[in-house]
CSV table of C-alpha atoms in Angstrom, one decimal:
chain,number,residue,atom,x,y,z
V,1,MET,CA,-35.9,-34.0,68.9
V,2,MET,CA,-39.7,-34.4,70.0
V,3,LYS,CA,-42.0,-32.3,68.0
V,4,ARG,CA,-43.8,-29.7,70.2
V,5,ASP,CA,-47.6,-30.1,70.0
V,6,LEU,CA,-49.1,-26.8,69.0
V,7,ARG,CA,-52.6,-27.5,69.3
V,8,MET,CA,-54.7,-25.1,71.8
V,9,VAL,CA,-55.5,-26.8,75.2
V,10,THR,CA,-58.8,-27.2,76.2
V,11,ILE,CA,-61.1,-27.7,78.7
V,12,LYS,CA,-61.6,-31.3,77.9
V,13,ASP,CA,-57.8,-32.1,77.4
V,14,ILE,CA,-57.8,-30.8,81.6
V,15,ALA,CA,-60.7,-32.6,82.4
V,16,GLU,CA,-59.5,-35.7,81.1
V,17,LYS,CA,-55.9,-35.3,83.1
V,18,ALA,CA,-57.6,-34.8,85.8
V,19,GLY,CA,-59.9,-37.0,85.8
V,20,VAL,CA,-63.0,-34.8,86.4
V,21,SER,CA,-65.2,-33.1,84.6
V,22,THR,CA,-65.3,-30.7,82.1
V,23,THR,CA,-67.7,-28.5,84.3
V,24,THR,CA,-65.4,-29.3,87.2
V,25,VAL,CA,-62.4,-27.5,85.0
V,26,SER,CA,-64.3,-24.5,83.7
V,27,ASN,CA,-66.1,-23.8,87.3
V,28,VAL,CA,-62.2,-23.7,88.3
V,29,ILE,CA,-61.2,-21.2,86.1
V,30,HIS,CA,-64.0,-19.1,86.2
V,31,GLY,CA,-63.4,-19.4,90.0
V,32,LYS,CA,-66.5,-21.0,91.1
V,33,THR,CA,-64.6,-23.4,93.3
V,34,LYS,CA,-67.1,-23.7,96.4
V,35,LYS,CA,-68.1,-27.2,95.4
V,36,VAL,CA,-65.2,-28.3,94.4
V,37,SER,CA,-62.6,-29.6,96.6
V,38,PRO,CA,-59.3,-27.6,97.6
V,39,ALA,CA,-57.5,-30.7,96.1
V,40,ASN,CA,-59.3,-31.1,93.0
V,41,VAL,CA,-59.1,-27.2,92.5
V,42,LYS,CA,-54.9,-27.3,93.4
V,43,LYS,CA,-54.5,-30.0,90.7
V,44,ILE,CA,-56.8,-28.1,88.1
V,45,GLN,CA,-54.9,-25.1,88.5
V,46,ASN,CA,-51.5,-26.9,88.1
V,47,LEU,CA,-52.4,-28.4,85.1
V,48,ILE,CA,-53.8,-25.1,83.8
V,49,ASN,CA,-50.2,-24.0,84.1
V,50,GLU,CA,-48.0,-26.8,83.1
V,51,MET,CA,-50.4,-27.6,80.0
V,52,GLY,CA,-50.4,-23.8,79.0
V,53,TYR,CA,-54.1,-23.4,78.8
V,54,VAL,CA,-55.2,-19.9,77.1
V,55,GLN,CA,-58.7,-18.9,77.9
V,56,LYS,CA,-60.7,-17.9,74.3
V,57,LEU,CA,-61.7,-14.2,75.3
V,58,GLY,CA,-64.3,-14.4,72.8
V,59,LEU,CA,-66.3,-16.5,74.8
V,60,ARG,CA,-66.6,-14.6,77.7
V,61,VAL,CA,-67.4,-11.5,75.6
V,62,LEU,CA,-70.3,-13.0,74.2
V,63,ASN,CA,-72.0,-14.9,77.6
V,64,ASN,CA,-73.3,-12.6,79.9
V,65,GLU,CA,-69.9,-12.8,82.6
V,66,LYS,CA,-67.5,-10.0,82.7
V,67,SER,CA,-65.7,-9.8,79.8
V,68,GLN,CA,-62.6,-7.9,81.1
V,69,LEU,CA,-63.4,-5.5,77.9
V,70,ILE,CA,-62.9,-2.0,78.3
V,71,ALA,CA,-64.0,0.4,75.5
V,72,VAL,CA,-62.0,3.2,74.7
V,73,VAL,CA,-63.7,5.6,72.3
V,74,ILE,CA,-62.7,8.8,70.9
V,75,ASN,CA,-65.2,11.1,68.9
V,76,SER,CA,-63.4,13.1,66.2
V,77,HIS,CA,-64.6,15.3,64.0
V,78,LYS,CA,-65.3,15.6,59.9
V,79,GLU,CA,-64.0,19.0,59.7
V,80,TYR,CA,-60.4,17.9,60.6
V,81,GLU,CA,-58.1,17.1,58.1
V,82,GLU,CA,-55.7,14.9,60.2
V,83,GLN,CA,-56.2,11.3,61.4
V,84,ILE,CA,-56.8,11.3,65.3
V,85,PHE,CA,-53.5,9.2,65.7
V,86,ALA,CA,-51.4,12.4,63.9
V,87,ASP,CA,-51.6,14.1,67.1
V,88,PRO,CA,-49.1,12.8,70.0
V,89,PHE,CA,-51.8,13.5,72.8
V,90,TYR,CA,-53.6,10.9,71.6
V,91,GLY,CA,-50.9,8.5,71.1
V,92,ARG,CA,-49.8,9.0,74.4
V,93,ALA,CA,-53.2,9.1,76.6
V,94,LEU,CA,-54.3,6.0,74.4
V,95,GLY,CA,-50.6,3.9,75.1
V,96,ALA,CA,-51.2,5.1,78.8
V,97,ILE,CA,-54.7,3.6,79.2
V,98,GLU,CA,-53.4,0.3,77.3
V,99,ARG,CA,-50.6,-0.4,79.6
V,100,SER,CA,-52.6,0.3,82.7
V,101,LEU,CA,-55.7,-1.6,81.9
V,102,ARG,CA,-53.3,-4.6,81.1
V,103,LEU,CA,-51.2,-4.3,84.0
V,104,LYS,CA,-54.8,-4.9,85.8
V,105,GLY,CA,-55.9,-8.1,83.6
V,106,TYR,CA,-58.5,-6.1,81.3
V,107,TYR,CA,-58.5,-5.8,77.6
V,108,MET,CA,-58.6,-2.5,75.4
V,109,MET,CA,-60.9,-1.9,72.7
V,110,PHE,CA,-60.4,1.1,70.8
V,111,TYR,CA,-62.7,2.8,68.5
V,112,SER,CA,-62.8,6.0,66.9
V,113,SER,CA,-65.2,7.7,64.5
V,114,ASP,CA,-66.3,11.0,63.7
V,115,ASP,CA,-70.3,10.2,63.8
V,116,ILE,CA,-71.6,9.9,67.1
V,117,ASP,CA,-74.3,7.0,66.4
V,118,ASP,CA,-71.4,5.0,65.1
V,119,ILE,CA,-69.7,5.0,68.6
V,120,PHE,CA,-73.1,4.2,70.0
V,121,LYS,CA,-73.6,0.8,68.0
V,122,MET,CA,-70.5,-0.1,68.5
V,123,VAL,CA,-70.6,0.0,72.3
V,124,MET,CA,-73.8,-1.4,72.4
V,125,ALA,CA,-72.6,-4.2,69.8
V,126,TRP,CA,-70.0,-5.6,72.6
V,127,ASN,CA,-70.2,-7.0,76.0
V,128,VAL,CA,-67.8,-4.3,77.6
V,129,ASP,CA,-67.5,-4.1,81.4
V,130,GLY,CA,-67.1,-0.1,81.1
V,131,VAL,CA,-66.2,2.7,78.5
V,132,ILE,CA,-63.6,5.7,78.7
V,133,ALA,CA,-64.9,8.2,76.1
V,134,LEU,CA,-62.1,11.1,74.9
V,135,THR,CA,-63.2,14.3,73.7
V,136,PHE,CA,-66.6,13.5,74.0
V,137,SER,CA,-69.3,16.2,74.9
V,138,LYS,CA,-70.8,16.1,78.3
V,139,ARG,CA,-74.7,15.5,76.7
V,140,ASP,CA,-73.0,12.7,74.3
V,141,CYS,CA,-71.3,10.9,77.8
V,142,GLU,CA,-74.7,11.3,79.2
V,143,LYS,CA,-76.1,9.3,76.4
V,144,LEU,CA,-73.6,6.5,76.1
V,145,TYR,CA,-74.1,5.9,80.2
V,146,TYR,CA,-78.3,5.7,79.7
V,147,MET,CA,-77.5,3.1,76.8
V,148,ILE,CA,-75.1,0.3,78.4
V,149,HIS,CA,-76.1,1.3,81.7
V,150,LYS,CA,-72.5,0.4,82.6
V,151,PRO,CA,-69.8,2.5,84.3
V,152,VAL,CA,-68.5,5.1,81.9
V,153,ILE,CA,-65.6,7.9,82.6
V,154,SER,CA,-64.7,10.8,80.4
V,155,ILE,CA,-61.5,12.2,79.3
V,156,ASP,CA,-61.5,16.3,78.6
V,157,ALA,CA,-65.5,16.1,78.2
V,158,TYR,CA,-66.8,19.5,76.9
V,159,GLY,CA,-70.1,21.6,77.2
V,160,GLU,CA,-72.9,21.2,80.0
V,161,THR,CA,-75.4,18.2,79.9
V,162,ASP,CA,-79.2,18.7,79.5
V,163,ASP,CA,-79.7,17.5,83.0
V,164,GLN,CA,-77.9,16.7,86.3
V,165,GLN,CA,-74.2,15.0,85.1
V,166,THR,CA,-73.7,11.7,86.1
V,167,VAL,CA,-70.5,10.7,84.2
V,168,PRO,CA,-67.1,11.7,85.7
V,169,ASN,CA,-64.9,13.5,84.4
V,170,VAL,CA,-61.1,14.0,84.2
V,171,GLY,CA,-59.6,17.0,82.9
V,172,LEU,CA,-57.2,19.7,83.7
V,173,ASP,CA,-57.4,23.0,85.1
V,174,ASP,CA,-57.3,24.9,81.8
V,175,PHE,CA,-58.0,27.7,83.2
V,176,GLU,CA,-55.0,28.4,85.5
V,177,GLY,CA,-52.9,27.1,82.1
V,178,GLY,CA,-54.3,30.0,80.0
V,179,TYR,CA,-53.6,32.1,82.8
V,180,LEU,CA,-50.2,31.1,84.1
V,181,MET,CA,-49.0,31.4,80.5
V,182,VAL,CA,-50.1,34.7,79.3
V,183,GLN,CA,-48.6,35.9,83.0
V,184,TYR,CA,-45.6,34.6,82.1
V,185,LEU,CA,-45.8,36.1,78.5
V,186,LEU,CA,-46.4,40.0,80.0
V,187,ASN,CA,-43.6,39.7,82.8
V,188,CYS,CA,-41.5,38.6,79.7
V,189,GLY,CA,-42.2,41.9,78.4
V,190,TYR,CA,-44.8,41.2,75.7
V,191,GLU,CA,-47.5,43.7,74.6
V,192,ASN,CA,-49.1,42.1,71.8
V,193,ILE,CA,-50.5,39.0,72.2
V,194,TYR,CA,-52.2,36.8,70.0
V,195,VAL,CA,-54.2,33.6,71.3
V,196,CYS,CA,-54.5,30.7,69.2
V,197,ALA,CA,-56.9,27.8,68.6
V,198,SER,CA,-59.0,26.1,66.0
V,199,LYS,CA,-62.0,28.3,67.1
V,200,ASP,CA,-63.1,29.2,70.7
V,201,HIS,CA,-64.7,26.2,72.0
V,202,GLY,CA,-64.5,23.3,74.9
V,203,VAL,CA,-61.2,23.2,76.8
V,204,ASP,CA,-59.5,26.2,74.0
V,205,HIS,CA,-62.2,28.2,75.5
V,206,LEU,CA,-61.2,27.8,79.3
V,207,ARG,CA,-57.9,28.5,78.2
V,208,TRP,CA,-58.9,31.7,76.3
V,209,LEU,CA,-60.8,32.9,79.7
V,210,GLY,CA,-58.0,32.4,81.9
V,211,ALA,CA,-55.5,34.0,79.6
V,212,LYS,CA,-57.8,37.1,79.2
V,213,ARG,CA,-58.5,36.9,83.4
V,214,ALA,CA,-54.5,37.1,83.3
V,215,PHE,CA,-54.1,40.3,81.1
V,216,GLU,CA,-57.1,42.4,82.7
V,217,GLU,CA,-54.7,42.3,85.8
V,218,ASP,CA,-52.3,43.8,84.3
V,219,SER,CA,-51.5,47.4,85.4
V,220,ASP,CA,-50.4,48.4,81.9
V,221,LYS,CA,-53.0,46.5,80.1
V,222,ASP,CA,-54.1,50.0,78.5
V,223,LYS,CA,-50.7,49.7,76.5
V,224,LYS,CA,-51.2,46.1,75.3
V,225,ARG,CA,-53.2,44.5,73.4
V,226,ILE,CA,-55.0,40.7,73.6
V,227,GLN,CA,-56.9,39.4,70.5
V,228,PHE,CA,-58.5,35.5,70.2
V,229,VAL,CA,-57.3,34.1,66.6
V,230,THR,CA,-59.3,31.2,65.3
V,231,LEU,CA,-56.9,28.9,62.9
V,232,GLY,CA,-59.7,26.8,61.5
V,233,LYS,CA,-59.2,23.1,61.1
V,234,SER,CA,-57.4,22.3,58.4
V,235,LEU,CA,-53.5,22.9,57.4
V,236,SER,CA,-53.9,25.5,54.6
V,237,PHE,CA,-56.3,27.7,56.6
V,238,ARG,CA,-53.6,27.3,59.7
V,239,GLU,CA,-50.5,28.3,57.1
V,240,ASN,CA,-52.8,31.0,56.1
V,241,HIS,CA,-53.0,32.7,59.6
V,242,TYR,CA,-49.2,31.8,59.7
V,243,GLN,CA,-48.2,33.6,57.0
V,244,GLN,CA,-50.6,36.8,57.6
V,245,MET,CA,-48.7,37.1,61.4
V,246,ALA,CA,-45.1,36.8,59.0
V,247,ARG,CA,-46.1,39.9,56.8
V,248,GLN,CA,-46.6,41.8,60.4
V,249,ILE,CA,-42.8,41.4,61.1
V,250,PRO,CA,-41.4,43.7,62.2
V,251,PHE,CA,-43.9,44.1,65.0
V,252,LYS,CA,-44.6,47.9,66.4
V,253,LYS,CA,-44.6,45.7,69.7
V,254,LYS,CA,-42.7,43.1,71.4
V,255,THR,CA,-45.0,40.2,70.1
V,256,VAL,CA,-46.2,36.3,70.7
V,257,ALA,CA,-48.3,33.9,69.8
V,258,PHE,CA,-49.6,31.5,72.2
V,259,PHE,CA,-51.2,28.4,70.4
V,260,LEU,CA,-53.4,26.6,73.2
V,261,SER,CA,-51.9,23.1,71.2
V,262,ASP,CA,-48.6,22.1,71.0
V,263,LEU,CA,-49.3,20.9,67.2
V,264,PHE,CA,-50.0,24.4,66.3
V,265,ALA,CA,-47.3,26.1,68.0
V,266,LEU,CA,-44.9,23.7,66.3
V,267,GLU,CA,-46.3,24.1,62.8
V,268,ALA,CA,-45.7,27.9,63.4
V,269,ILE,CA,-42.5,27.3,64.4
V,270,SER,CA,-41.6,25.5,61.1
V,271,HIS,CA,-43.7,27.8,59.1
V,272,PHE,CA,-41.8,31.0,60.6
V,273,SER,CA,-38.1,28.9,60.5
V,274,ASP,CA,-38.8,28.4,56.6
V,275,GLN,CA,-39.7,32.2,55.9
V,276,GLY,CA,-36.0,33.0,58.1
V,277,ILE,CA,-37.8,34.9,60.5
V,278,LYS,CA,-36.1,34.1,64.1
V,279,ILE,CA,-37.7,32.9,67.2
V,280,PRO,CA,-38.2,34.5,69.7
V,281,GLU,CA,-36.4,37.7,68.4
V,282,GLN,CA,-38.7,38.7,65.9
V,283,ILE,CA,-41.6,36.8,67.4
V,284,GLY,CA,-42.2,34.7,70.5
V,285,VAL,CA,-44.0,31.0,70.3
V,286,ALA,CA,-45.5,29.5,73.2
V,287,GLY,CA,-47.7,26.4,73.4
V,288,TYR,CA,-50.4,23.9,75.5
V,289,ASP,CA,-49.6,20.4,76.5
V,290,ASP,CA,-45.9,19.9,76.9
V,291,ILE,CA,-46.2,16.9,74.3
V,292,SER,CA,-42.4,15.1,73.8
V,293,TYR,CA,-42.0,17.1,70.6
V,294,ALA,CA,-42.0,20.3,72.4
V,295,ARG,CA,-38.5,19.4,74.1
V,296,PHE,CA,-36.9,19.2,70.4
V,297,ALA,CA,-38.2,22.1,68.7
V,298,VAL,CA,-35.9,24.7,67.3
V,299,PRO,CA,-35.9,26.5,69.4
V,300,ARG,CA,-37.3,24.5,72.6
V,301,LEU,CA,-41.0,25.3,73.0
V,302,THR,CA,-42.4,27.1,76.2
V,303,THR,CA,-45.7,25.3,77.0
V,304,ILE,CA,-48.2,24.2,79.8
V,305,HIS,CA,-47.7,21.0,80.7
V,306,GLN,CA,-49.8,18.5,81.6
V,307,ASP,CA,-49.4,14.5,82.8
V,308,ILE,CA,-50.9,12.8,80.4
V,309,ASP,CA,-50.2,9.5,81.4
V,310,GLU,CA,-51.5,10.7,84.9
V,311,LYS,CA,-54.9,11.7,83.5
V,312,ALA,CA,-55.1,8.3,81.7
V,313,ASN,CA,-54.1,6.4,84.7
V,314,TYR,CA,-56.5,8.1,87.0
V,315,ALA,CA,-59.2,7.5,84.9
V,316,VAL,CA,-58.6,3.6,84.5
V,317,ASN,CA,-58.1,3.0,88.2
V,318,GLU,CA,-61.5,5.0,88.5
V,319,LEU,CA,-63.6,3.1,86.5
V,320,LEU,CA,-62.2,-0.3,87.6
V,321,LYS,CA,-62.9,0.9,91.1
V,322,CYS,CA,-66.6,1.1,90.2
V,323,LEU,CA,-66.4,-2.1,88.5
V,324,ASN,CA,-65.3,-3.8,91.4
V,325,ASP,CA,-67.5,-1.7,94.1
V,326,LYS,CA,-70.9,-0.8,92.7
V,327,HIS,CA,-71.1,1.7,95.9
V,328,TYR,CA,-68.0,3.3,94.9
V,329,LYS,CA,-68.8,7.1,93.5
V,330,ILE,CA,-66.0,8.5,91.4
V,331,PRO,CA,-65.5,12.5,92.0
V,332,LEU,CA,-67.7,14.0,88.6
V,333,GLU,CA,-65.1,16.8,88.1
V,334,TYR,CA,-61.8,15.9,88.9
V,335,LYS,CA,-59.1,18.4,87.6
V,336,LEU,CA,-55.2,17.7,87.2
V,337,THR,CA,-52.9,20.4,88.0
V,338,VAL,CA,-51.1,22.3,85.2
V,339,ARG,CA,-47.7,23.9,85.5
V,340,LEU,CA,-45.3,26.3,83.2
V,341,ILE,CA,-42.4,25.0,81.4
V,342,ALA,CA,-40.1,27.9,80.5
V,343,ARG,CA,-38.0,27.2,77.5
V,344,GLN,CA,-36.3,29.2,74.7
V,345,SER,CA,-39.4,30.0,72.2
V,346,VAL,CA,-40.3,33.4,74.4
């Protein structure tokens, strides 16, 4: 049996086989075929396929031409104990971004740091074609754009810019999500509503504003109560709050805890279950995001659904439109709709 040649095929190998120069082969590979005859273009392309030539991506990255590399960066936070991948939202979003880029012939370079300057240095050090930034402040998105002068699009950016916004942002109608959930909880007969998040900041602030608006519109609000609970950024802090809620059972009024993250809602369900507390009979629990685990909780979690795949795909598609058309203008704010998913936890 003939041994297969596992040596990487080079441009020189193809040139010798085709009877042309290495420059001609390189021009065909990079789409510069104006000065190459159609017959040679066809011959070289056939040899590329037959011989299994694979272009070295590293050379493209180091050259000034397009690298086909898209940097996906996440600004994590020093205060949080959990790694970024512990949150299913980020795993789903990154998977959808990578798949969408790959199908369009691009490569994803992922980098996460709690030091924003490290992210700036990484992006500037590589010849990336563009950047997708997750959970950045809008000010830092603007800084990044003016550093690299290449297309940048953000997902779930928060805060305000120092000046006019130039970096497009893909987000949710977070206000509407908070509004829909509290309206539903009030219709379910809940009179005591805890709205729980790590802190009143960013998208959580918008969700809290929506929750308050729904409560203010309730005709019987004087007999009811809504309260924001700051859970903190560590598991120990959050568990302390879950324990405080558990100590108040039985409540004087029908009570529900609306967590602005499914991950925290699932933590609370687990904690309450360990304490022998029945959900929703003794306390209702609701979440936000509709991550995959929400359907497997016991009881199944009532939550606000967001389409993470749609959010990721929209960001990729709009970024690539910018790369292929310098005159294309992405809408500066694109908000995906949300919807309420009623299950058994309330």
